[in-house]
Short mmCIF file of C-alpha atoms in Angstrom, two decimals:
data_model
loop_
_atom_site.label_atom_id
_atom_site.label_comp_id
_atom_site.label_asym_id
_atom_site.label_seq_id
_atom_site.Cartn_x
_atom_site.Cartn_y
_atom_site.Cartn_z
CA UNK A 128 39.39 -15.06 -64.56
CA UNK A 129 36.18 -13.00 -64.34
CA UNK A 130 35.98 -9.86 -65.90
CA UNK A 131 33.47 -7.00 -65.02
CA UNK A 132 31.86 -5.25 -68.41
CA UNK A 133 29.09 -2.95 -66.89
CA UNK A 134 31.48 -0.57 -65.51
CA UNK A 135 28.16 0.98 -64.33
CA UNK A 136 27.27 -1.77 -62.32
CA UNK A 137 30.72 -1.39 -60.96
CA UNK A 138 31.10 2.51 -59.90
CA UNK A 139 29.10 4.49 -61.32
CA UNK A 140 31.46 7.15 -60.87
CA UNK A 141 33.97 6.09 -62.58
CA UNK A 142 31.98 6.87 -66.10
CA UNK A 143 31.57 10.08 -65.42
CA UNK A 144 35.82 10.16 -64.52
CA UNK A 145 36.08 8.75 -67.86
CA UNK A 146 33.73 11.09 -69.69
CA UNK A 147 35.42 14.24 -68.17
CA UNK A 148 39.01 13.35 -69.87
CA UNK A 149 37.29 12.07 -72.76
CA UNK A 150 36.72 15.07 -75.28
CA UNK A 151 35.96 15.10 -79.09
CA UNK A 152 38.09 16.98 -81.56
CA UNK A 153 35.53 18.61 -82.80
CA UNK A 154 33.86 19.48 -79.49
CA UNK A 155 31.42 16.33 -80.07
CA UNK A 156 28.90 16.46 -77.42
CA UNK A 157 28.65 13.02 -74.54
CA UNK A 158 25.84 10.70 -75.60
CA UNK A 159 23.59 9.04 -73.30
CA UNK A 160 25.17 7.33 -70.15
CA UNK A 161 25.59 3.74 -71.89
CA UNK A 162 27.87 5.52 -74.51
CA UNK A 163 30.37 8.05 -72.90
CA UNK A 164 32.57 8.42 -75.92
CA UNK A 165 29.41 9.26 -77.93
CA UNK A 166 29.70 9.72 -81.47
CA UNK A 167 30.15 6.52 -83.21
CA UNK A 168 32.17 4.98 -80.73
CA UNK A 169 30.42 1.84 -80.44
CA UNK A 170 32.12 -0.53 -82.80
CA UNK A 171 35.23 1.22 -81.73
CA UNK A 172 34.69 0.44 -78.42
CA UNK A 173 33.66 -3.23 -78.45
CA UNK A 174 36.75 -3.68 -80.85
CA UNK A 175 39.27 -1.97 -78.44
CA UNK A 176 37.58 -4.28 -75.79
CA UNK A 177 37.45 -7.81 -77.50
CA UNK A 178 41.12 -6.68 -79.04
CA UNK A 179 41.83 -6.03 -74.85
CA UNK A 180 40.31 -9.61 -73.74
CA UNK A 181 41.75 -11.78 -76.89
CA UNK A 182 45.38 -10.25 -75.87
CA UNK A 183 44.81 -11.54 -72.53
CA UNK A 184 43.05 -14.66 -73.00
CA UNK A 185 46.05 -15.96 -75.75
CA UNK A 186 48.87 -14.89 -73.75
CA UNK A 187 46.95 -16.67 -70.40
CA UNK A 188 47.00 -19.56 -72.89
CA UNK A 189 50.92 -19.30 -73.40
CA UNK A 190 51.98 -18.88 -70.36
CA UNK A 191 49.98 -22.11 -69.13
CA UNK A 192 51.63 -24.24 -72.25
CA UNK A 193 55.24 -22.93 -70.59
CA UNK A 194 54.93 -23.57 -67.75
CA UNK A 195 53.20 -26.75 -68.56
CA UNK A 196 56.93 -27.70 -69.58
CA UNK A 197 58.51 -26.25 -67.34
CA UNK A 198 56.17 -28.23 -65.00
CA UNK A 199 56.20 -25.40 -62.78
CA UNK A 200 52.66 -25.20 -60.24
CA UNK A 201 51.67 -28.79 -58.90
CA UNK A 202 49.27 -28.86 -61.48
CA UNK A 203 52.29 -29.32 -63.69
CA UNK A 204 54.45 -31.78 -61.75
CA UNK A 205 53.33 -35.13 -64.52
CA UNK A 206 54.90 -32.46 -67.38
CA UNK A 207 56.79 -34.79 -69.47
CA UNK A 208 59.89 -32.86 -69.72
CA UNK A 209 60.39 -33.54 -65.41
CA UNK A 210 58.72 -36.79 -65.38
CA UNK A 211 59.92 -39.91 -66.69
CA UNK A 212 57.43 -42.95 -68.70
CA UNK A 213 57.28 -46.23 -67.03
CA UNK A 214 55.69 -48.70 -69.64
CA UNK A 215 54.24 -52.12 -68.42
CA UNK A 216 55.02 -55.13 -70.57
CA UNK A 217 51.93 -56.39 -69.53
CA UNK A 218 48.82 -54.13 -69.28
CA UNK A 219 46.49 -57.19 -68.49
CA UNK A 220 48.74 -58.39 -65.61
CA UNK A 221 49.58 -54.16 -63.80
CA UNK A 222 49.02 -51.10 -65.52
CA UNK A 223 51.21 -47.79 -64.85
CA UNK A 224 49.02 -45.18 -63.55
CA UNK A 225 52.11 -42.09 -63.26
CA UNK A 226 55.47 -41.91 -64.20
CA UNK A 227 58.07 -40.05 -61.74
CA UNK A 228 60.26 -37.37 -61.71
CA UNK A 229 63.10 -37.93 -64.24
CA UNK A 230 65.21 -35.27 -62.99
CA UNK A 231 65.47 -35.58 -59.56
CA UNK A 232 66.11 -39.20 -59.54
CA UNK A 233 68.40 -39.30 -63.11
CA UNK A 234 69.70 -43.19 -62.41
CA UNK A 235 66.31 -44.21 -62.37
CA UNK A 236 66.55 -47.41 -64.57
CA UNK A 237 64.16 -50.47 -65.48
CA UNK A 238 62.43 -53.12 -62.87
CA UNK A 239 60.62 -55.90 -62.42
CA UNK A 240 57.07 -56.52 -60.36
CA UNK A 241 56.22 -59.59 -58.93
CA UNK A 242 52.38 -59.75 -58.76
CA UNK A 243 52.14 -62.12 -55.73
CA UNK A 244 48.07 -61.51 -55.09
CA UNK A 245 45.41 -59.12 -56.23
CA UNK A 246 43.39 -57.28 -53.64
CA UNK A 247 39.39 -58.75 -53.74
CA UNK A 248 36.61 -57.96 -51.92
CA UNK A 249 34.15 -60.40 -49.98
CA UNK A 250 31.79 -61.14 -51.66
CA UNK A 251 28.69 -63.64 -50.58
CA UNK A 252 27.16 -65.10 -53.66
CA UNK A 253 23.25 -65.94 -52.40
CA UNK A 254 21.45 -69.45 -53.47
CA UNK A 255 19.77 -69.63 -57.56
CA UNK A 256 16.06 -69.84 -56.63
CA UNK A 257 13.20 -69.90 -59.00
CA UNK A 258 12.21 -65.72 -59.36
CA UNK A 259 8.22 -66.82 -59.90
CA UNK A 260 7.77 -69.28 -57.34
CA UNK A 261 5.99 -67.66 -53.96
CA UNK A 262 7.98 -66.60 -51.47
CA UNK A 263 6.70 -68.29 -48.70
CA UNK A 264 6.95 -71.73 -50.91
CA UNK A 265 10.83 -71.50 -51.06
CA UNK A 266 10.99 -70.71 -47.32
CA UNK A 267 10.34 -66.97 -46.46
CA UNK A 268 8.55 -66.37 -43.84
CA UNK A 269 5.86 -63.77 -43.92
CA UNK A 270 5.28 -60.65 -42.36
CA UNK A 271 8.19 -58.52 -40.70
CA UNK A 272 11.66 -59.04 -41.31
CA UNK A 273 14.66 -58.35 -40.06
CA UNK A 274 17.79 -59.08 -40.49
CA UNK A 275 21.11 -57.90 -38.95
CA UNK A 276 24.22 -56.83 -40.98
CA UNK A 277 27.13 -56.12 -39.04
CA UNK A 278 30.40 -54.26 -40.77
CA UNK A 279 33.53 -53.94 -39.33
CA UNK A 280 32.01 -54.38 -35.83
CA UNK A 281 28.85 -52.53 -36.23
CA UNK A 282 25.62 -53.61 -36.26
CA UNK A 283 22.78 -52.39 -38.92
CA UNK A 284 19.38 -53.29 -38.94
CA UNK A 285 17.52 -54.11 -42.15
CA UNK A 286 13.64 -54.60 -41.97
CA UNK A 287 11.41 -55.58 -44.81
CA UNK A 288 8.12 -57.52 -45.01
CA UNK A 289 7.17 -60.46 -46.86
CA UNK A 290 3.30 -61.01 -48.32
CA UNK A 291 1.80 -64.06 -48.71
CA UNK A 292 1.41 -63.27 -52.77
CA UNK A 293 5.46 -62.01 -52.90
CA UNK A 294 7.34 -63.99 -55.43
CA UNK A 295 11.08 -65.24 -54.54
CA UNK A 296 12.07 -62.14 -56.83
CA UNK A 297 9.98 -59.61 -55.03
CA UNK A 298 11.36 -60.24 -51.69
CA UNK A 299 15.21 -60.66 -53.41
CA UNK A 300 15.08 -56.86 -54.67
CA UNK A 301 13.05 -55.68 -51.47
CA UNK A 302 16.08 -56.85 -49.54
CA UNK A 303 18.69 -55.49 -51.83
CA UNK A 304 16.83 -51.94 -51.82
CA UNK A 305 16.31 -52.12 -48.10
CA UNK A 306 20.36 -52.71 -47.67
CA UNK A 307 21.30 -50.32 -50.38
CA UNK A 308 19.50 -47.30 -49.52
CA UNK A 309 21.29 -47.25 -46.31
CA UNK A 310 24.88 -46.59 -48.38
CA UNK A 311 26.43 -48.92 -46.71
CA UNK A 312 29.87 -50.49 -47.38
CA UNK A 313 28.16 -53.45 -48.42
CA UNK A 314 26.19 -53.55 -51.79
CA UNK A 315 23.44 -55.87 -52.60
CA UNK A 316 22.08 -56.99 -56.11
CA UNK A 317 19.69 -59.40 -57.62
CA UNK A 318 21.18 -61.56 -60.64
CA UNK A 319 18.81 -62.61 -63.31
CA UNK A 320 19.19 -65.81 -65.67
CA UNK A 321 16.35 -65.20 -67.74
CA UNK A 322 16.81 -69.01 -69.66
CA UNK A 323 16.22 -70.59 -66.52
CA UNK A 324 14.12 -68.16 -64.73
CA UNK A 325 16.65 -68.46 -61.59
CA UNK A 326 17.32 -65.54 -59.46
CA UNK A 327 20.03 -64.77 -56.57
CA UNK A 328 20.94 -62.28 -54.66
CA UNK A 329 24.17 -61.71 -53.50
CA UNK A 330 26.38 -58.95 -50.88
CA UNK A 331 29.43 -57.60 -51.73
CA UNK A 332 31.45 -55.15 -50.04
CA UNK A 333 32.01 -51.81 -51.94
CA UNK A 334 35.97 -52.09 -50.63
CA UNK A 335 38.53 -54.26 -51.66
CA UNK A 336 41.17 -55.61 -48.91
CA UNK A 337 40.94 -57.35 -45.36
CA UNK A 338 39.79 -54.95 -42.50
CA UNK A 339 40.65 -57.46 -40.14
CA UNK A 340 43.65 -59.98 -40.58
CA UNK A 341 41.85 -63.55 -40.84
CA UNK A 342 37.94 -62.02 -39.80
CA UNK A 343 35.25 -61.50 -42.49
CA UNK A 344 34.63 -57.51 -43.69
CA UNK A 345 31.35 -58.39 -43.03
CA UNK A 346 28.62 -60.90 -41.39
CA UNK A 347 24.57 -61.05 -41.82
CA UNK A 348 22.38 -63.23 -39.85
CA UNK A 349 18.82 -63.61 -39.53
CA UNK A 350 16.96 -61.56 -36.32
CA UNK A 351 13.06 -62.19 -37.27
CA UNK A 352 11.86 -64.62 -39.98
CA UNK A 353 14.64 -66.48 -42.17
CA UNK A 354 15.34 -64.01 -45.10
CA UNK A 355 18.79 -65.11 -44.60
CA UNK A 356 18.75 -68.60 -44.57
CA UNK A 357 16.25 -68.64 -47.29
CA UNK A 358 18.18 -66.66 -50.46
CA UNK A 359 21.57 -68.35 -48.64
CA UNK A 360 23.88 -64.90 -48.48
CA UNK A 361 24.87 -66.26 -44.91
CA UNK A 362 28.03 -67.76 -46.54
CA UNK A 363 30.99 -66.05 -47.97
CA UNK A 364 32.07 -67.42 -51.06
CA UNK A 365 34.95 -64.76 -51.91
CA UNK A 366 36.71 -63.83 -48.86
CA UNK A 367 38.35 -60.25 -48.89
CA UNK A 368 42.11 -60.02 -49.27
CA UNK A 369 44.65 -57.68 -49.99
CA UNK A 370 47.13 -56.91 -52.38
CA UNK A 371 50.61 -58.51 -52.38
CA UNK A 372 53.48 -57.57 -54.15
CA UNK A 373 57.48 -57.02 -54.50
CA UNK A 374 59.20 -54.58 -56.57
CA UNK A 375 62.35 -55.88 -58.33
CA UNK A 376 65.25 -52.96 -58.87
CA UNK A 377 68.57 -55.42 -58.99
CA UNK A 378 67.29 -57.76 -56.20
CA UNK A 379 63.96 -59.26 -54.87
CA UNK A 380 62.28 -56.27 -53.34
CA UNK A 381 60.58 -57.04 -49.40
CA UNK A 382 56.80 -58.65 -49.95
CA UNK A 383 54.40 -55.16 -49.80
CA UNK A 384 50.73 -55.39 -49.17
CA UNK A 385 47.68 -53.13 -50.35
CA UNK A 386 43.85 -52.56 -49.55
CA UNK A 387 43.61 -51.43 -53.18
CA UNK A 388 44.79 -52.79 -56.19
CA UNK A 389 46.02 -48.97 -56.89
CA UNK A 390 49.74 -49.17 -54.96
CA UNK A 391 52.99 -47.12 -55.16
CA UNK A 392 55.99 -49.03 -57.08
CA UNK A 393 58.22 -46.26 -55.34
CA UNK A 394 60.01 -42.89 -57.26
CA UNK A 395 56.81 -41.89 -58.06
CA UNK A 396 55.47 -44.51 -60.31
CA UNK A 397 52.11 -45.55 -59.58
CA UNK A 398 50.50 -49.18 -60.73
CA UNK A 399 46.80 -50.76 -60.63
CA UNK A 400 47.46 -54.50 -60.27
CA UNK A 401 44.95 -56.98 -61.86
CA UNK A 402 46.39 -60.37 -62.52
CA UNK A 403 48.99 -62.46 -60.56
CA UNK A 404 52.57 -62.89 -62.36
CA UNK A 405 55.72 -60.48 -63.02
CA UNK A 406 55.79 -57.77 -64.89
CA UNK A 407 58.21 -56.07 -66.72
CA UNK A 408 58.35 -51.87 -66.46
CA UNK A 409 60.89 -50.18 -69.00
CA UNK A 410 61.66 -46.55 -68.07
CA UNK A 411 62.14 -43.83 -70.49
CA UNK A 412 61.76 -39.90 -71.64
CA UNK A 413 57.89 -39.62 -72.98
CA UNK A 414 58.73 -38.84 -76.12
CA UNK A 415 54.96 -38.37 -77.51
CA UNK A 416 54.14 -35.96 -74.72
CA UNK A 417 57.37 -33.87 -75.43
CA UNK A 418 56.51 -34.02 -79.25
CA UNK A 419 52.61 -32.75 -77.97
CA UNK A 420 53.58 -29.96 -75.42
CA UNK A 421 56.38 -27.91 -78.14
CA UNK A 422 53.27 -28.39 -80.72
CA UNK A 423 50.96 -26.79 -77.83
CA UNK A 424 53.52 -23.86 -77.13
CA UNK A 425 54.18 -23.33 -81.01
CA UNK A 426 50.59 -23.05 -81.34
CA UNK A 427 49.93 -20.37 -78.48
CA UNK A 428 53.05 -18.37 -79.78
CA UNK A 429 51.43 -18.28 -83.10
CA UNK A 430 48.02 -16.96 -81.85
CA UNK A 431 49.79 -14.02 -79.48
CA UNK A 432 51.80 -13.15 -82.34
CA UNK A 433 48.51 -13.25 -84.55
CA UNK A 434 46.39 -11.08 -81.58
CA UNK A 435 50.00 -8.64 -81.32
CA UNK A 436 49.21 -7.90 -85.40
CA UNK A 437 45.62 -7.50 -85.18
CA UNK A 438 43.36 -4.08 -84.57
CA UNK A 439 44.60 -1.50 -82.28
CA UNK A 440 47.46 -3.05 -80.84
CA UNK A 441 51.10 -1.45 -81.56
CA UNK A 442 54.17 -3.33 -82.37
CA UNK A 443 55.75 -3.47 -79.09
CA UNK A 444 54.49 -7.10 -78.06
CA UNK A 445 55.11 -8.31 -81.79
CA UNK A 446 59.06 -6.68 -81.59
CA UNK A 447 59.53 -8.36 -78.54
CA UNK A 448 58.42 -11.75 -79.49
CA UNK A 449 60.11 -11.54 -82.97
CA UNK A 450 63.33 -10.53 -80.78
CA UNK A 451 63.11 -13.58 -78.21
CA UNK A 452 62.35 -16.13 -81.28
CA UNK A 453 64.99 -14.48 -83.94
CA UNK A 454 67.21 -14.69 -81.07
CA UNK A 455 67.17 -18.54 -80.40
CA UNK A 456 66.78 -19.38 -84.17
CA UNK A 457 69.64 -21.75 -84.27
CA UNK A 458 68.25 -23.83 -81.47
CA UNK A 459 65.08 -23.87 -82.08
CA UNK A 460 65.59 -24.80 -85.97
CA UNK A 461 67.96 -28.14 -84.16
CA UNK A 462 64.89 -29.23 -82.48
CA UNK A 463 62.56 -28.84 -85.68
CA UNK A 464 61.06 -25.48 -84.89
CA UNK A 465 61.57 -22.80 -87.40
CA UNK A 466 60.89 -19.56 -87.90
CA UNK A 467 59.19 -18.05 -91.16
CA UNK A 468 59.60 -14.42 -93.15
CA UNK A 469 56.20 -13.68 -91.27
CA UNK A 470 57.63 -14.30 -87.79
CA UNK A 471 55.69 -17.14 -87.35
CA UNK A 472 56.76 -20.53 -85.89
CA UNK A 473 56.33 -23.63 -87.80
CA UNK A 474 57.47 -27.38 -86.81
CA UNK A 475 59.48 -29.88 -89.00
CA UNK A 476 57.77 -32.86 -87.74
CA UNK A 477 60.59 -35.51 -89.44
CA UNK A 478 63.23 -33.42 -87.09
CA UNK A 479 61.21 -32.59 -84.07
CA UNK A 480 60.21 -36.65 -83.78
CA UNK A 481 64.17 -37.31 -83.99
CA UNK A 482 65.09 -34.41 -81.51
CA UNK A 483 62.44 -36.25 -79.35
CA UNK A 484 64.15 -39.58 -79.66
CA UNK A 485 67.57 -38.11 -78.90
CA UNK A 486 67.26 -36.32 -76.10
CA UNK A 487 67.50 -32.81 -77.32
CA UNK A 488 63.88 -31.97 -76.74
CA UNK A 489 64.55 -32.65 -73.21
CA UNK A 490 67.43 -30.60 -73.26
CA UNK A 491 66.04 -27.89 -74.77
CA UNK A 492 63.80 -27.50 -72.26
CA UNK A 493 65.87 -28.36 -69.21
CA UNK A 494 68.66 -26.10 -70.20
CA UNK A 495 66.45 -23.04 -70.04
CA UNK A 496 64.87 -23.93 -66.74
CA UNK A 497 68.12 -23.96 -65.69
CA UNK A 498 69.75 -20.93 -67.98
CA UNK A 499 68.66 -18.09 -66.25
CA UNK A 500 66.58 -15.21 -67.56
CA UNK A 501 67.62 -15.13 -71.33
CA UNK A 502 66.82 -18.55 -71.90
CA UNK A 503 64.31 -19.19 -74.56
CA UNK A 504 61.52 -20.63 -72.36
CA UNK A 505 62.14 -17.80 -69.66
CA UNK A 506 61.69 -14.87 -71.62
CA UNK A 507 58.94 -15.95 -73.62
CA UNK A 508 57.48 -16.99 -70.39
CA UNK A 509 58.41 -12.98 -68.28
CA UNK A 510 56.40 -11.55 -71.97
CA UNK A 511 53.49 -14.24 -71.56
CA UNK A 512 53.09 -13.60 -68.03
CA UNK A 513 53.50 -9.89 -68.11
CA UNK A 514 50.49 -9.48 -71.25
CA UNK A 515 48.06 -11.83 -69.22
CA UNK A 516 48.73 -9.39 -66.29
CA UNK A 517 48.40 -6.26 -68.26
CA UNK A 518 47.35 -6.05 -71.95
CA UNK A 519 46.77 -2.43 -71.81
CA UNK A 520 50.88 -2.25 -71.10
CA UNK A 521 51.28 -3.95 -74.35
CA UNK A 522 48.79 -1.49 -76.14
CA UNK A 523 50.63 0.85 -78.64
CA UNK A 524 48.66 4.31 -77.03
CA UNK A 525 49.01 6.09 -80.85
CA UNK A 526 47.52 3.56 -82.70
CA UNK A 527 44.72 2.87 -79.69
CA UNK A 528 43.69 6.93 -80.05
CA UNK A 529 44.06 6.98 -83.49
CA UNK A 530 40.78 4.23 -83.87
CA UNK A 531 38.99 6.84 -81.54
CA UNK A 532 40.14 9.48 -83.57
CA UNK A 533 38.53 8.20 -87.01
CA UNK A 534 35.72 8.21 -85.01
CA UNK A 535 35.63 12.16 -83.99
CA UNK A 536 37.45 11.45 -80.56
CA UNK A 537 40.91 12.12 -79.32
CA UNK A 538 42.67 10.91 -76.14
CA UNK A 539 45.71 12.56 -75.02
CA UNK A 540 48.87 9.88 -73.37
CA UNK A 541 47.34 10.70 -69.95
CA UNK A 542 44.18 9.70 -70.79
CA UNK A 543 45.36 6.44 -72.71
CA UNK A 544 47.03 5.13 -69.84
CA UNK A 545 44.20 5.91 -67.43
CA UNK A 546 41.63 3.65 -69.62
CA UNK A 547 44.36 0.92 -69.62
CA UNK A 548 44.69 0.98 -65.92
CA UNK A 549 40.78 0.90 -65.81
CA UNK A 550 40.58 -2.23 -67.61
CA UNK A 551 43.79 -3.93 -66.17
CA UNK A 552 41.34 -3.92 -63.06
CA UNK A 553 38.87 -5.47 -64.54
CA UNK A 554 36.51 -2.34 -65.33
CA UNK A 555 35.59 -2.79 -69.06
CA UNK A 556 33.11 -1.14 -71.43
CA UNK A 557 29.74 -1.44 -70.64
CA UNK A 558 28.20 -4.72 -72.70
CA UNK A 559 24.88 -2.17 -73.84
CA UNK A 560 27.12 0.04 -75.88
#
């Protein structure tokens, strides 16, 4: 969120608004335009503002960690406390990409995958030449080039020229430039075996899978002069193929294919296939990232309480988290959260890791999605939301006026809530104060 702090820059007119209900208690004359409140108001100032944006920045922060859980916004949707964790048995052979969504589909239980084929792409491995020998010596023919390379159906043309004094390596990477700065679906490159002081070039396609059942992705053949011929990528020595695969849930699933090695196991779980062979896929609560997101939301409680406690804010933000948390003690203290004499949350780890392994963790949270508005989760949530909205509403106006007030300045209520509406829209201090 962008905030505005040259309220100049912004309307003018609304300074001079502000100055007019601003007035010193001891008839303090207005300083300069950059400094309406005059006086010594600028530390006062830039503290009321940072105190403003940190009030709003840490209870952004909180609300984001709840709903996070919640896994409310489809930002959310992989939150661990609506998703389930498929672990592969074998990482080498298919590794889980996503879980799936734990509560909607609650008889979700373990499978098995059948890896029948991994998805390739063609590939045509070019002839080992020697890189120093002339060009022309290992069969190039000079002069222009061309050659024709013809994806999916359509034809490209690739010119290049050959000297007499061009090496087998010169021509090799002329070709492979000429082909790749078209950005084509087919890449070329030029392997090196410096020992023997061989060279080849070779084509693959950049996609993995069969375009056409039984046809190559690609072809190449030569137009003018033999470039093809000569550094042998006419042949295709790994044909493209796709994916092949069953999923397992109680009975042999139906045989499923795939361009990509990237495919959909089905409730949401997604896989990236790299060997043939079955695999094994347990399904479970993710325990670690339910441990990780109540550490997260502990944290972000702890700084709003901290920001509620600091500067010119009142007590009205620190009551009412104090209230929610003194209110859900008991529960919170079964799933290793507790609550000290400062109001501040602190986490048995011992507990919270066996709360985790339980179940109650996920209860915890699923219960208040679920418990209406004086649930844990949703009233800490309605206060969150509400301070990143409006800070200013959160403000005690006595203790704001009373920092102005050391400073020679006064503010009646009226005034108090017409600064806080001011910078709920955005309309700050100026930065030059």
């Amino acid at each position: 969120m962008m905030f505005n702090t040259n309220f100049n820059a912004t309307n003018p007119h609304l300074w001079d608004a502000l100055q007019n209900n601003v007035h010193a208690s001891n008839n303090m004359p207005m300083v300069g335009n950059n400094n309406p409140l005059g006086g010594n108001s600028t530390s006062t100032s830039q503290d009321f503002r940072n105190s403003f944006l940190e009030l709003r920045r840490n209870a952004d922060v909180l609300a984001q960690s709840l709903n996070f859980m919640r896994g409310i916004g489809r930002e959310n949707a992989n939150s661990p406390f609506t998703s389930f964790q498929a672990v592969s048995d074998n990482t080498d052979r298919m590794e889980i990409l996503a879980g799936a969504n734990r509560l909607r589909n609650a008889n979700q239980s373990d499978f098995t995958v059948d890896v029948l084929q991994v998805a390739q792409a063609q590939r045509n491995e070019g002839t080992s030449l020697n890189s120093s020998a002339l060009a022309s010596s290992a069969g190039f023919s000079t002069g222009a080039n061309h050659i024709a390379l013809n994806i999916d159906g359509r034809q490209f043309d690739i010119r290049f020229n050959v000297s007499a004094t061009d090496t087998v390596r010169n021509v090799q990477d002329r070709i492979a430039d000429a082909i790749n700065s078209r950005n084509l679906d087919v890449r070329a490159s030029v392997s090196v075996d410096a020992a023997s002081g061989r060279s080849s070039l070779a084509l693959q396609s950049s996609q993995t899978g069969s375009a056409r059942e039984g046809q190559p992705n690609f072809t190449v053949s030569n137009v003018t002069g033999n470039a093809v011929s000569a550094t042998g990528i006419g042949s295709i020595t790994q044909h493209a193929q796709n994916a092949q695969f069953r999923v397992n849930r109680g009975f042999t699933g139906r045989t499923q294919t795939s361009g990509s090695n990237d495919v959909d196991l089905g409730f949401g779980v997604t896989a990236r296939l790299s060997e043939v062979g079955q695999v094994n896929v347990t399904t479970g609560r993710n325990e670690t990232g339910q441990i990780n997101a109540f550490r997260h939301m502990v944290n972000s409680f702890n700084d709003m309480l901290d920001s509620a406690r600091e500067g010119a804010r009142g007590n009205r933000l620190e009551r009412e988290l104090g209230q929610i948390a003194r209110s859900s003690a008991a529960s919170l203290n079964r799933i290793g959260i507790t609550i000290g004499s400062d109001g501040f949350m602190d986490i048995d780890e011992d507990r919270m890791q066996a709360a985790a392994e339980n179940g109650d963790l996920e209860r915890f949270a699923s219960r208040d999605n679920v418990g209406g508005r004086q649930g844990f989760m949703n009233r800490l949530t309605n206060v969150a939301d509400s301070a990143a909205r409006n800070p200013g509403a959160f403000m005690n106006a006595d203790e704001s006026m009373s920092n102005f007030a050391n400073s020679g300045l006064s503010f009646n209520p009226r005034q108090m809530v017409q600064m806080n509406q001011f910078m709920n829209m955005g309309m700050l201090f100026d930065t030059n104060m």
